[in-house]
Each structure stands twice: as C-alpha cells, then as structure tokens.
Amino acid sequence: MKPHSLLLFTSFALGVGLFGVQGTVFNMSENNSGAQDVVGHVGAFRVGIQAGHLKSDEAPEELSGLHGHGTGARGGGATEQEVVLKIARLAAEMLREKGVIVDVLPTTIPPLYRADAFVSIHADSNPSVVVSGFKLSAPLRGIEEKSPELEDAIYDSYEKATGLRRDPNITDSMKNYYAFNWRKYQNAVDPFTPAVIIETGFITSPFDQRVIVSNPELSARGIADGVFEFLNKDKN
C-alpha cells in the first residue's frame, strides 16, 4: 500500500505546531516555525519539505549537535534559514496548486515521517565567492529504491529552472544526513519514504545569489517540478 493511502500518524507536537488526523482530513496548524496550513484528503500525494536550520535550537536531545548551527550560512544580506524557508514555502504552494498535500517542516521532523517524497532544502557556502553550483544526494544507505529517481528528477528540473551548474562535490554529510538515519535517530524519515537533500546553491556566490536570494521562485519551481514529475512517474 502506498504511503498516501494511509493515515500516517496520530497527533504529536512539532515545536509550536501540532499535527493531527481527523477522519480523512489531515490538518497542520499555522505557526511561526514556517509550517503552513495543510488540509487534504487521504488518497492525495503527500510531500514533506524541510527548511534547513529552521528552529534548530529546538531540536531534541538526540539532535543536540545541531543546536550550535543557528541560522546557517550567510550571504547576499540574508541567512541560509531565511533563504531556504522562502524557497520551501514557494515550492509548497506550487505543489499545493497541483493538489499535493505538503508539510513544511523545521529541523525536527516527525518521528519516522512517512510521505510519498521528502526534500530537505539547504544552501551551501564557501570562503571563495567564485565557487558556485547546486547538488543533491539521496541516502547512502536507504532501504527503498526510489530516492535516486527523485534525485534525478530534481537535478534535471532544477538545472533547467535556475540555470545553475551541477556541483559534483557531494559530501558525506549529505549522504548521511541525520533525517535519513532512521536507525540512529527517532526524528528521521521512514525508511520507505523516497528522500533527498538539496544544496540549492552557494549563498556566498554572487552568481548563485541572483537565483536563491533574489529570485527564490526559480529555485522553488525547479524543486516543485522535479517532485511533481517524480510523483506522477511513481503513480503511473
């Protein structure tokens, strides 16, 4: 049975937000964490979009190593948290317009969060302003087999939408991202949920700033189109 055909989980707290299942309707109350109202019926696709560094200081003890990360990198007069939250919200709205149920999630995701796709959005940084590009990674040790398909779909659509080049330097921290590590952490993605992490560009690069800082809708479109293509391919 596919994830979107299930009542995924019962009520639990997420920082200042509360998720709950009521009959066939799933509601997420709006809150200052960036999570937005979600109302959808069982049978629709569900996607989780995580805004990197959002409320990292509220992460539970098992993720206490994230407490010192603050709002992430800085560049172009903005913080990584500000940039990726805007991209996450825009991508969520684009998917909702196509009938997809979207959860915009902070650093602490629901325990064994299950959906048809999960995307964690971040922005990269480098001491050199000439370093630029975007990159994605699927889990290094995943059980399900569709994460690479999600990765490929977003790679193609993001490159097309933004004009940014692909950065081949995938880090171990991306491959072993904590949200992928359900064996070690309770607050991780369900092992059967296709998942990827994307570094949308270098916030320290003036070239990349023209997209991720000044025109975040381009990044959002690249992510949303890739996710939607993946969902429909999976559906068929």
PDB file of C-alpha atoms in Angstrom:
ATOM      1  CA  MET A   1       0.000   0.000   0.000  1.00  0.00           C
ATOM      2  CA  LYS A   2       1.335   3.438  -0.908  1.00  0.00           C
ATOM      3  CA  PRO A   3       2.150   5.965   1.850  1.00  0.00           C
ATOM      4  CA  HIS A   4      -0.507   8.437   0.733  1.00  0.00           C
ATOM      5  CA  SER A   5      -3.247   5.838   1.219  1.00  0.00           C
ATOM      6  CA  LEU A   6      -2.569   5.596   4.930  1.00  0.00           C
ATOM      7  CA  LEU A   7      -3.493   7.691   7.904  1.00  0.00           C
ATOM      8  CA  LEU A   8       0.128   8.490   8.569  1.00  0.00           C
ATOM      9  CA  PHE A   9       0.317   9.279  12.242  1.00  0.00           C
ATOM     10  CA  THR A  10      -1.594  10.494  15.240  1.00  0.00           C
ATOM     11  CA  SER A  11      -1.283  13.834  16.945  1.00  0.00           C
ATOM     12  CA  PHE A  12       2.145  14.920  18.136  1.00  0.00           C
ATOM     13  CA  ALA A  13       3.901  18.186  18.821  1.00  0.00           C
ATOM     14  CA  LEU A  14       6.352  19.795  16.444  1.00  0.00           C
ATOM     15  CA  GLY A  15       7.833  22.782  18.238  1.00  0.00           C
ATOM     16  CA  VAL A  16       4.896  25.157  18.357  1.00  0.00           C
ATOM     17  CA  GLY A  17       2.948  23.252  15.682  1.00  0.00           C
ATOM     18  CA  LEU A  18       0.607  20.317  16.145  1.00  0.00           C
ATOM     19  CA  PHE A  19      -0.252  17.694  13.571  1.00  0.00           C
ATOM     20  CA  GLY A  20      -3.459  15.721  13.823  1.00  0.00           C
ATOM     21  CA  VAL A  21      -5.614  13.267  11.937  1.00  0.00           C
ATOM     22  CA  GLN A  22      -9.336  13.925  11.953  1.00  0.00           C
ATOM     23  CA  GLY A  23     -11.300  11.405   9.947  1.00  0.00           C
ATOM     24  CA  THR A  24      -9.919  11.629   6.405  1.00  0.00           C
ATOM     25  CA  VAL A  25      -8.602  15.151   6.817  1.00  0.00           C
ATOM     26  CA  PHE A  26      -5.054  15.952   7.919  1.00  0.00           C
ATOM     27  CA  ASN A  27      -4.593  19.396   9.450  1.00  0.00           C
ATOM     28  CA  MET A  28      -1.404  21.299  10.248  1.00  0.00           C
ATOM     29  CA  SER A  29      -1.989  24.441  12.258  1.00  0.00           C
ATOM     30  CA  GLU A  30      -0.144  27.526  11.052  1.00  0.00           C
ATOM     31  CA  ASN A  31       2.718  28.587  13.276  1.00  0.00           C
ATOM     32  CA  ASN A  32       5.807  30.754  13.385  1.00  0.00           C
ATOM     33  CA  SER A  33       8.104  27.846  12.509  1.00  0.00           C
ATOM     34  CA  GLY A  34       7.214  28.219   8.859  1.00  0.00           C
ATOM     35  CA  ALA A  35       4.753  25.335   8.802  1.00  0.00           C
ATOM     36  CA  GLN A  36       1.626  26.363   6.960  1.00  0.00           C
ATOM     37  CA  ASP A  37      -1.991  25.210   6.947  1.00  0.00           C
ATOM     38  CA  VAL A  38      -2.425  21.861   5.245  1.00  0.00           C
ATOM     39  CA  VAL A  39      -5.841  20.377   4.589  1.00  0.00           C
ATOM     40  CA  GLY A  40      -6.085  17.344   2.356  1.00  0.00           C
ATOM     41  CA  HIS A  41      -7.866  14.046   1.903  1.00  0.00           C
ATOM     42  CA  VAL A  42      -6.423  10.577   2.098  1.00  0.00           C
ATOM     43  CA  GLY A  43      -5.518   9.450  -1.417  1.00  0.00           C
ATOM     44  CA  ALA A  44      -3.673  12.613  -2.396  1.00  0.00           C
ATOM     45  CA  PHE A  45       0.097  12.635  -2.646  1.00  0.00           C
ATOM     46  CA  ARG A  46       1.894  13.859   0.471  1.00  0.00           C
ATOM     47  CA  VAL A  47       5.276  15.573   0.355  1.00  0.00           C
ATOM     48  CA  GLY A  48       7.487  16.789   3.187  1.00  0.00           C
ATOM     49  CA  ILE A  49       9.663  19.834   2.508  1.00  0.00           C
ATOM     50  CA  GLN A  50      12.169  20.617   5.226  1.00  0.00           C
ATOM     51  CA  ALA A  51      13.570  24.138   5.540  1.00  0.00           C
ATOM     52  CA  GLY A  52      17.148  23.671   6.705  1.00  0.00           C
ATOM     53  CA  HIS A  53      18.190  25.172  10.062  1.00  0.00           C
ATOM     54  CA  LEU A  54      14.633  26.222  10.897  1.00  0.00           C
ATOM     55  CA  LYS A  55      14.269  26.118  14.702  1.00  0.00           C
ATOM     56  CA  SER A  56      17.454  24.086  15.054  1.00  0.00           C
ATOM     57  CA  ASP A  57      17.815  25.389  18.606  1.00  0.00           C
ATOM     58  CA  GLU A  58      14.619  23.499  19.498  1.00  0.00           C
ATOM     59  CA  ALA A  59      15.874  20.126  18.295  1.00  0.00           C
ATOM     60  CA  PRO A  60      15.524  17.276  20.834  1.00  0.00           C
ATOM     61  CA  GLU A  61      18.424  15.856  22.808  1.00  0.00           C
ATOM     62  CA  GLU A  62      19.202  13.227  20.193  1.00  0.00           C
ATOM     63  CA  LEU A  63      19.898  16.072  17.741  1.00  0.00           C
ATOM     64  CA  SER A  64      21.635  18.357  20.218  1.00  0.00           C
ATOM     65  CA  GLY A  65      24.624  18.557  17.905  1.00  0.00           C
ATOM     66  CA  LEU A  66      22.529  20.818  15.675  1.00  0.00           C
ATOM     67  CA  HIS A  67      21.932  23.427  18.385  1.00  0.00           C
ATOM     68  CA  GLY A  68      25.037  25.412  17.556  1.00  0.00           C
ATOM     69  CA  HIS A  69      24.300  25.664  13.850  1.00  0.00           C
ATOM     70  CA  GLY A  70      21.998  28.655  14.282  1.00  0.00           C
ATOM     71  CA  THR A  71      20.571  30.071  11.058  1.00  0.00           C
ATOM     72  CA  GLY A  72      23.233  28.506   8.873  1.00  0.00           C
ATOM     73  CA  ALA A  73      25.439  30.240   6.348  1.00  0.00           C
ATOM     74  CA  ARG A  74      25.177  33.915   5.393  1.00  0.00           C
ATOM     75  CA  GLY A  75      25.489  35.795   2.138  1.00  0.00           C
ATOM     76  CA  GLY A  76      23.793  38.402  -0.006  1.00  0.00           C
ATOM     77  CA  GLY A  77      22.387  40.101   3.072  1.00  0.00           C
ATOM     78  CA  ALA A  78      20.441  37.011   4.121  1.00  0.00           C
ATOM     79  CA  THR A  79      20.826  33.910   6.252  1.00  0.00           C
ATOM     80  CA  GLU A  80      20.549  30.383   4.939  1.00  0.00           C
ATOM     81  CA  GLN A  81      17.464  29.835   7.073  1.00  0.00           C
ATOM     82  CA  GLU A  82      15.697  32.849   5.560  1.00  0.00           C
ATOM     83  CA  VAL A  83      16.590  31.848   2.022  1.00  0.00           C
ATOM     84  CA  VAL A  84      15.607  28.194   2.210  1.00  0.00           C
ATOM     85  CA  LEU A  85      12.407  28.857   4.153  1.00  0.00           C
ATOM     86  CA  LYS A  86      11.253  31.183   1.395  1.00  0.00           C
ATOM     87  CA  ILE A  87      12.113  28.571  -1.227  1.00  0.00           C
ATOM     88  CA  ALA A  88      10.353  25.851   0.778  1.00  0.00           C
ATOM     89  CA  ARG A  89       7.173  27.894   1.152  1.00  0.00           C
ATOM     90  CA  LEU A  90       7.099  28.784  -2.547  1.00  0.00           C
ATOM     91  CA  ALA A  91       7.708  25.184  -3.620  1.00  0.00           C
ATOM     92  CA  ALA A  92       4.996  24.016  -1.231  1.00  0.00           C
ATOM     93  CA  GLU A  93       2.492  26.451  -2.695  1.00  0.00           C
ATOM     94  CA  MET A  94       3.343  25.364  -6.239  1.00  0.00           C
ATOM     95  CA  LEU A  95       2.732  21.730  -5.336  1.00  0.00           C
ATOM     96  CA  ARG A  96      -0.472  22.507  -3.442  1.00  0.00           C
ATOM     97  CA  GLU A  97      -1.810  24.198  -6.549  1.00  0.00           C
ATOM     98  CA  LYS A  98      -1.484  20.793  -8.221  1.00  0.00           C
ATOM     99  CA  GLY A  99      -3.375  19.005  -5.464  1.00  0.00           C
ATOM    100  CA  VAL A 100      -0.403  17.733  -3.475  1.00  0.00           C
ATOM    101  CA  ILE A 101      -0.556  17.811   0.327  1.00  0.00           C
ATOM    102  CA  VAL A 102       2.625  19.459   1.587  1.00  0.00           C
ATOM    103  CA  ASP A 103       4.104  19.636   5.078  1.00  0.00           C
ATOM    104  CA  VAL A 104       6.683  22.402   5.524  1.00  0.00           C
ATOM    105  CA  LEU A 105       8.920  21.030   8.254  1.00  0.00           C
ATOM    106  CA  PRO A 106      11.563  22.526  10.576  1.00  0.00           C
ATOM    107  CA  THR A 107      14.788  20.872  11.741  1.00  0.00           C
ATOM    108  CA  THR A 108      12.883  18.442  13.963  1.00  0.00           C
ATOM    109  CA  ILE A 109      10.761  16.285  11.705  1.00  0.00           C
ATOM    110  CA  PRO A 110       8.062  13.906  12.967  1.00  0.00           C
ATOM    111  CA  PRO A 111       9.336  10.528  14.183  1.00  0.00           C
ATOM    112  CA  LEU A 112       9.602   8.167  11.215  1.00  0.00           C
ATOM    113  CA  TYR A 113       7.904  10.735   8.990  1.00  0.00           C
ATOM    114  CA  ARG A 114       6.225   8.994   6.072  1.00  0.00           C
ATOM    115  CA  ALA A 115       5.271  10.562   2.750  1.00  0.00           C
ATOM    116  CA  ASP A 116       5.490   9.995  -0.987  1.00  0.00           C
ATOM    117  CA  ALA A 117       8.589  12.204  -1.107  1.00  0.00           C
ATOM    118  CA  PHE A 118      10.787  14.173   1.286  1.00  0.00           C
ATOM    119  CA  VAL A 119      13.083  17.052   0.297  1.00  0.00           C
ATOM    120  CA  SER A 120      15.424  18.828   2.699  1.00  0.00           C
ATOM    121  CA  ILE A 121      16.385  22.276   1.400  1.00  0.00           C
ATOM    122  CA  HIS A 122      19.696  23.941   2.241  1.00  0.00           C
ATOM    123  CA  ALA A 123      22.146  26.490   0.835  1.00  0.00           C
ATOM    124  CA  ASP A 124      25.886  25.962   0.602  1.00  0.00           C
ATOM    125  CA  SER A 125      28.772  28.286   1.492  1.00  0.00           C
ATOM    126  CA  ASN A 126      32.457  28.636   0.689  1.00  0.00           C
ATOM    127  CA  PRO A 127      35.225  31.100   1.617  1.00  0.00           C
ATOM    128  CA  SER A 128      35.716  31.734  -2.108  1.00  0.00           C
ATOM    129  CA  VAL A 129      32.976  33.745  -3.828  1.00  0.00           C
ATOM    130  CA  VAL A 130      33.761  32.121  -7.177  1.00  0.00           C
ATOM    131  CA  VAL A 131      32.601  28.679  -6.017  1.00  0.00           C
ATOM    132  CA  SER A 132      29.034  28.079  -7.187  1.00  0.00           C
ATOM    133  CA  GLY A 133      26.552  25.413  -8.167  1.00  0.00           C
ATOM    134  CA  PHE A 134      23.890  23.140  -6.694  1.00  0.00           C
ATOM    135  CA  LYS A 135      23.890  19.489  -5.738  1.00  0.00           C
ATOM    136  CA  LEU A 136      21.637  16.753  -4.419  1.00  0.00           C
ATOM    137  CA  SER A 137      22.084  13.499  -2.598  1.00  0.00           C
ATOM    138  CA  ALA A 138      19.876  10.547  -1.823  1.00  0.00           C
ATOM    139  CA  PRO A 139      20.527   8.499   1.340  1.00  0.00           C
ATOM    140  CA  LEU A 140      23.716   6.453   1.238  1.00  0.00           C
ATOM    141  CA  ARG A 141      22.059   3.518   2.980  1.00  0.00           C
ATOM    142  CA  GLY A 142      18.397   3.525   2.007  1.00  0.00           C
ATOM    143  CA  ILE A 143      16.006   0.597   2.004  1.00  0.00           C
ATOM    144  CA  GLU A 144      13.577   1.920  -0.571  1.00  0.00           C
ATOM    145  CA  GLU A 145      14.757   2.167  -4.189  1.00  0.00           C
ATOM    146  CA  LYS A 146      13.134   5.350  -5.453  1.00  0.00           C
ATOM    147  CA  SER A 147      15.267   8.056  -3.821  1.00  0.00           C
ATOM    148  CA  PRO A 148      17.707   8.071  -6.777  1.00  0.00           C
ATOM    149  CA  GLU A 149      14.745   8.615  -9.120  1.00  0.00           C
ATOM    150  CA  LEU A 150      13.621  11.599  -7.048  1.00  0.00           C
ATOM    151  CA  GLU A 151      17.198  12.879  -7.079  1.00  0.00           C
ATOM    152  CA  ASP A 152      17.444  12.599 -10.871  1.00  0.00           C
ATOM    153  CA  ALA A 153      14.095  14.302 -11.431  1.00  0.00           C
ATOM    154  CA  ILE A 154      15.021  17.318  -9.294  1.00  0.00           C
ATOM    155  CA  TYR A 155      18.522  17.515 -10.768  1.00  0.00           C
ATOM    156  CA  ASP A 156      17.062  17.922 -14.258  1.00  0.00           C
ATOM    157  CA  SER A 157      14.252  20.312 -13.359  1.00  0.00           C
ATOM    158  CA  TYR A 158      16.369  22.463 -11.032  1.00  0.00           C
ATOM    159  CA  GLU A 159      19.116  22.873 -13.602  1.00  0.00           C
ATOM    160  CA  LYS A 160      16.535  23.860 -16.207  1.00  0.00           C
ATOM    161  CA  ALA A 161      14.668  26.297 -13.953  1.00  0.00           C
ATOM    162  CA  THR A 162      17.671  28.065 -12.427  1.00  0.00           C
ATOM    163  CA  GLY A 163      20.457  27.834 -14.976  1.00  0.00           C
ATOM    164  CA  LEU A 164      22.864  26.925 -12.171  1.00  0.00           C
ATOM    165  CA  ARG A 165      25.542  24.339 -12.816  1.00  0.00           C
ATOM    166  CA  ARG A 166      25.771  20.987 -11.066  1.00  0.00           C
ATOM    167  CA  ASP A 167      28.368  20.815  -8.323  1.00  0.00           C
ATOM    168  CA  PRO A 168      29.841  17.284  -8.299  1.00  0.00           C
ATOM    169  CA  ASN A 169      31.293  17.604  -4.800  1.00  0.00           C
ATOM    170  CA  ILE A 170      28.774  15.588  -2.805  1.00  0.00           C
ATOM    171  CA  THR A 171      29.739  15.489   0.857  1.00  0.00           C
ATOM    172  CA  ASP A 172      29.474  12.635   3.327  1.00  0.00           C
ATOM    173  CA  SER A 173      27.269  14.850   5.494  1.00  0.00           C
ATOM    174  CA  MET A 174      24.752  14.978   2.652  1.00  0.00           C
ATOM    175  CA  LYS A 175      24.809  11.232   2.018  1.00  0.00           C
ATOM    176  CA  ASN A 176      24.470  10.552   5.745  1.00  0.00           C
ATOM    177  CA  TYR A 177      22.098  13.400   6.568  1.00  0.00           C
ATOM    178  CA  TYR A 178      20.566  12.891  10.003  1.00  0.00           C
ATOM    179  CA  ALA A 179      16.998  12.925   8.677  1.00  0.00           C
ATOM    180  CA  PHE A 180      17.860   9.856   6.576  1.00  0.00           C
ATOM    181  CA  ASN A 181      19.287   7.928   9.534  1.00  0.00           C
ATOM    182  CA  TRP A 182      16.231   6.190  10.974  1.00  0.00           C
ATOM    183  CA  ARG A 183      18.473   3.536  12.522  1.00  0.00           C
ATOM    184  CA  LYS A 184      20.088   6.107  14.810  1.00  0.00           C
ATOM    185  CA  TYR A 185      17.503   8.853  15.269  1.00  0.00           C
ATOM    186  CA  GLN A 186      13.834   8.782  16.179  1.00  0.00           C
ATOM    187  CA  ASN A 187      13.242  12.084  14.384  1.00  0.00           C
ATOM    188  CA  ALA A 188      14.041  10.748  10.938  1.00  0.00           C
ATOM    189  CA  VAL A 189      12.292   9.878   7.713  1.00  0.00           C
ATOM    190  CA  ASP A 190      10.608   6.499   7.447  1.00  0.00           C
ATOM    191  CA  PRO A 191      12.947   4.124   5.554  1.00  0.00           C
ATOM    192  CA  PHE A 192      10.333   3.601   2.836  1.00  0.00           C
ATOM    193  CA  THR A 193       9.964   7.313   2.046  1.00  0.00           C
ATOM    194  CA  PRO A 194      11.908   8.497  -1.032  1.00  0.00           C
ATOM    195  CA  ALA A 195      14.168  11.265   0.257  1.00  0.00           C
ATOM    196  CA  VAL A 196      16.801  13.724  -0.939  1.00  0.00           C
ATOM    197  CA  ILE A 197      18.727  16.700   0.357  1.00  0.00           C
ATOM    198  CA  ILE A 198      19.458  19.637  -1.941  1.00  0.00           C
ATOM    199  CA  GLU A 199      22.057  22.366  -1.606  1.00  0.00           C
ATOM    200  CA  THR A 200      20.256  24.950  -3.732  1.00  0.00           C
ATOM    201  CA  GLY A 201      23.371  26.995  -4.463  1.00  0.00           C
ATOM    202  CA  PHE A 202      26.166  28.850  -2.703  1.00  0.00           C
ATOM    203  CA  ILE A 203      24.797  31.711  -0.647  1.00  0.00           C
ATOM    204  CA  THR A 204      28.337  33.122  -0.706  1.00  0.00           C
ATOM    205  CA  SER A 205      28.395  33.261  -4.520  1.00  0.00           C
ATOM    206  CA  PRO A 206      27.160  36.494  -6.170  1.00  0.00           C
ATOM    207  CA  PHE A 207      26.158  34.395  -9.183  1.00  0.00           C
ATOM    208  CA  ASP A 208      24.070  31.944  -7.160  1.00  0.00           C
ATOM    209  CA  GLN A 209      22.634  34.761  -5.038  1.00  0.00           C
ATOM    210  CA  ARG A 210      20.892  36.054  -8.151  1.00  0.00           C
ATOM    211  CA  VAL A 211      18.776  32.924  -8.005  1.00  0.00           C
ATOM    212  CA  ILE A 212      18.423  31.715  -4.437  1.00  0.00           C
ATOM    213  CA  VAL A 213      18.367  35.140  -2.755  1.00  0.00           C
ATOM    214  CA  SER A 214      16.940  37.489  -5.385  1.00  0.00           C
ATOM    215  CA  ASN A 215      14.717  35.075  -7.339  1.00  0.00           C
ATOM    216  CA  PRO A 216      13.815  32.212  -4.981  1.00  0.00           C
ATOM    217  CA  GLU A 217      10.801  31.356  -7.123  1.00  0.00           C
ATOM    218  CA  LEU A 218      13.225  29.892  -9.678  1.00  0.00           C
ATOM    219  CA  SER A 219      14.653  27.503  -7.104  1.00  0.00           C
ATOM    220  CA  ALA A 220      11.170  26.666  -5.877  1.00  0.00           C
ATOM    221  CA  ARG A 221       9.982  25.946  -9.411  1.00  0.00           C
ATOM    222  CA  GLY A 222      12.924  23.640 -10.021  1.00  0.00           C
ATOM    223  CA  ILE A 223      12.203  21.672  -6.863  1.00  0.00           C
ATOM    224  CA  ALA A 224       8.427  21.565  -7.279  1.00  0.00           C
ATOM    225  CA  ASP A 225       8.584  20.491 -10.923  1.00  0.00           C
ATOM    226  CA  GLY A 226      11.027  17.708 -10.126  1.00  0.00           C
ATOM    227  CA  VAL A 227       8.949  16.425  -7.234  1.00  0.00           C
ATOM    228  CA  PHE A 228       5.746  16.524  -9.269  1.00  0.00           C
ATOM    229  CA  GLU A 229       7.385  14.692 -12.168  1.00  0.00           C
ATOM    230  CA  PHE A 230       8.606  12.031  -9.758  1.00  0.00           C
ATOM    231  CA  LEU A 231       5.196  11.629  -8.137  1.00  0.00           C
ATOM    232  CA  ASN A 232       3.439  11.167 -11.447  1.00  0.00           C
ATOM    233  CA  LYS A 233       6.044   8.733 -12.696  1.00  0.00           C
ATOM    234  CA  ASP A 234       5.597   6.783  -9.479  1.00  0.00           C
ATOM    235  CA  LYS A 235       1.829   6.912  -9.879  1.00  0.00           C
ATOM    236  CA  ASN A 236       1.996   5.506 -13.351  1.00  0.00           C
TER     237      ASN A 236
END
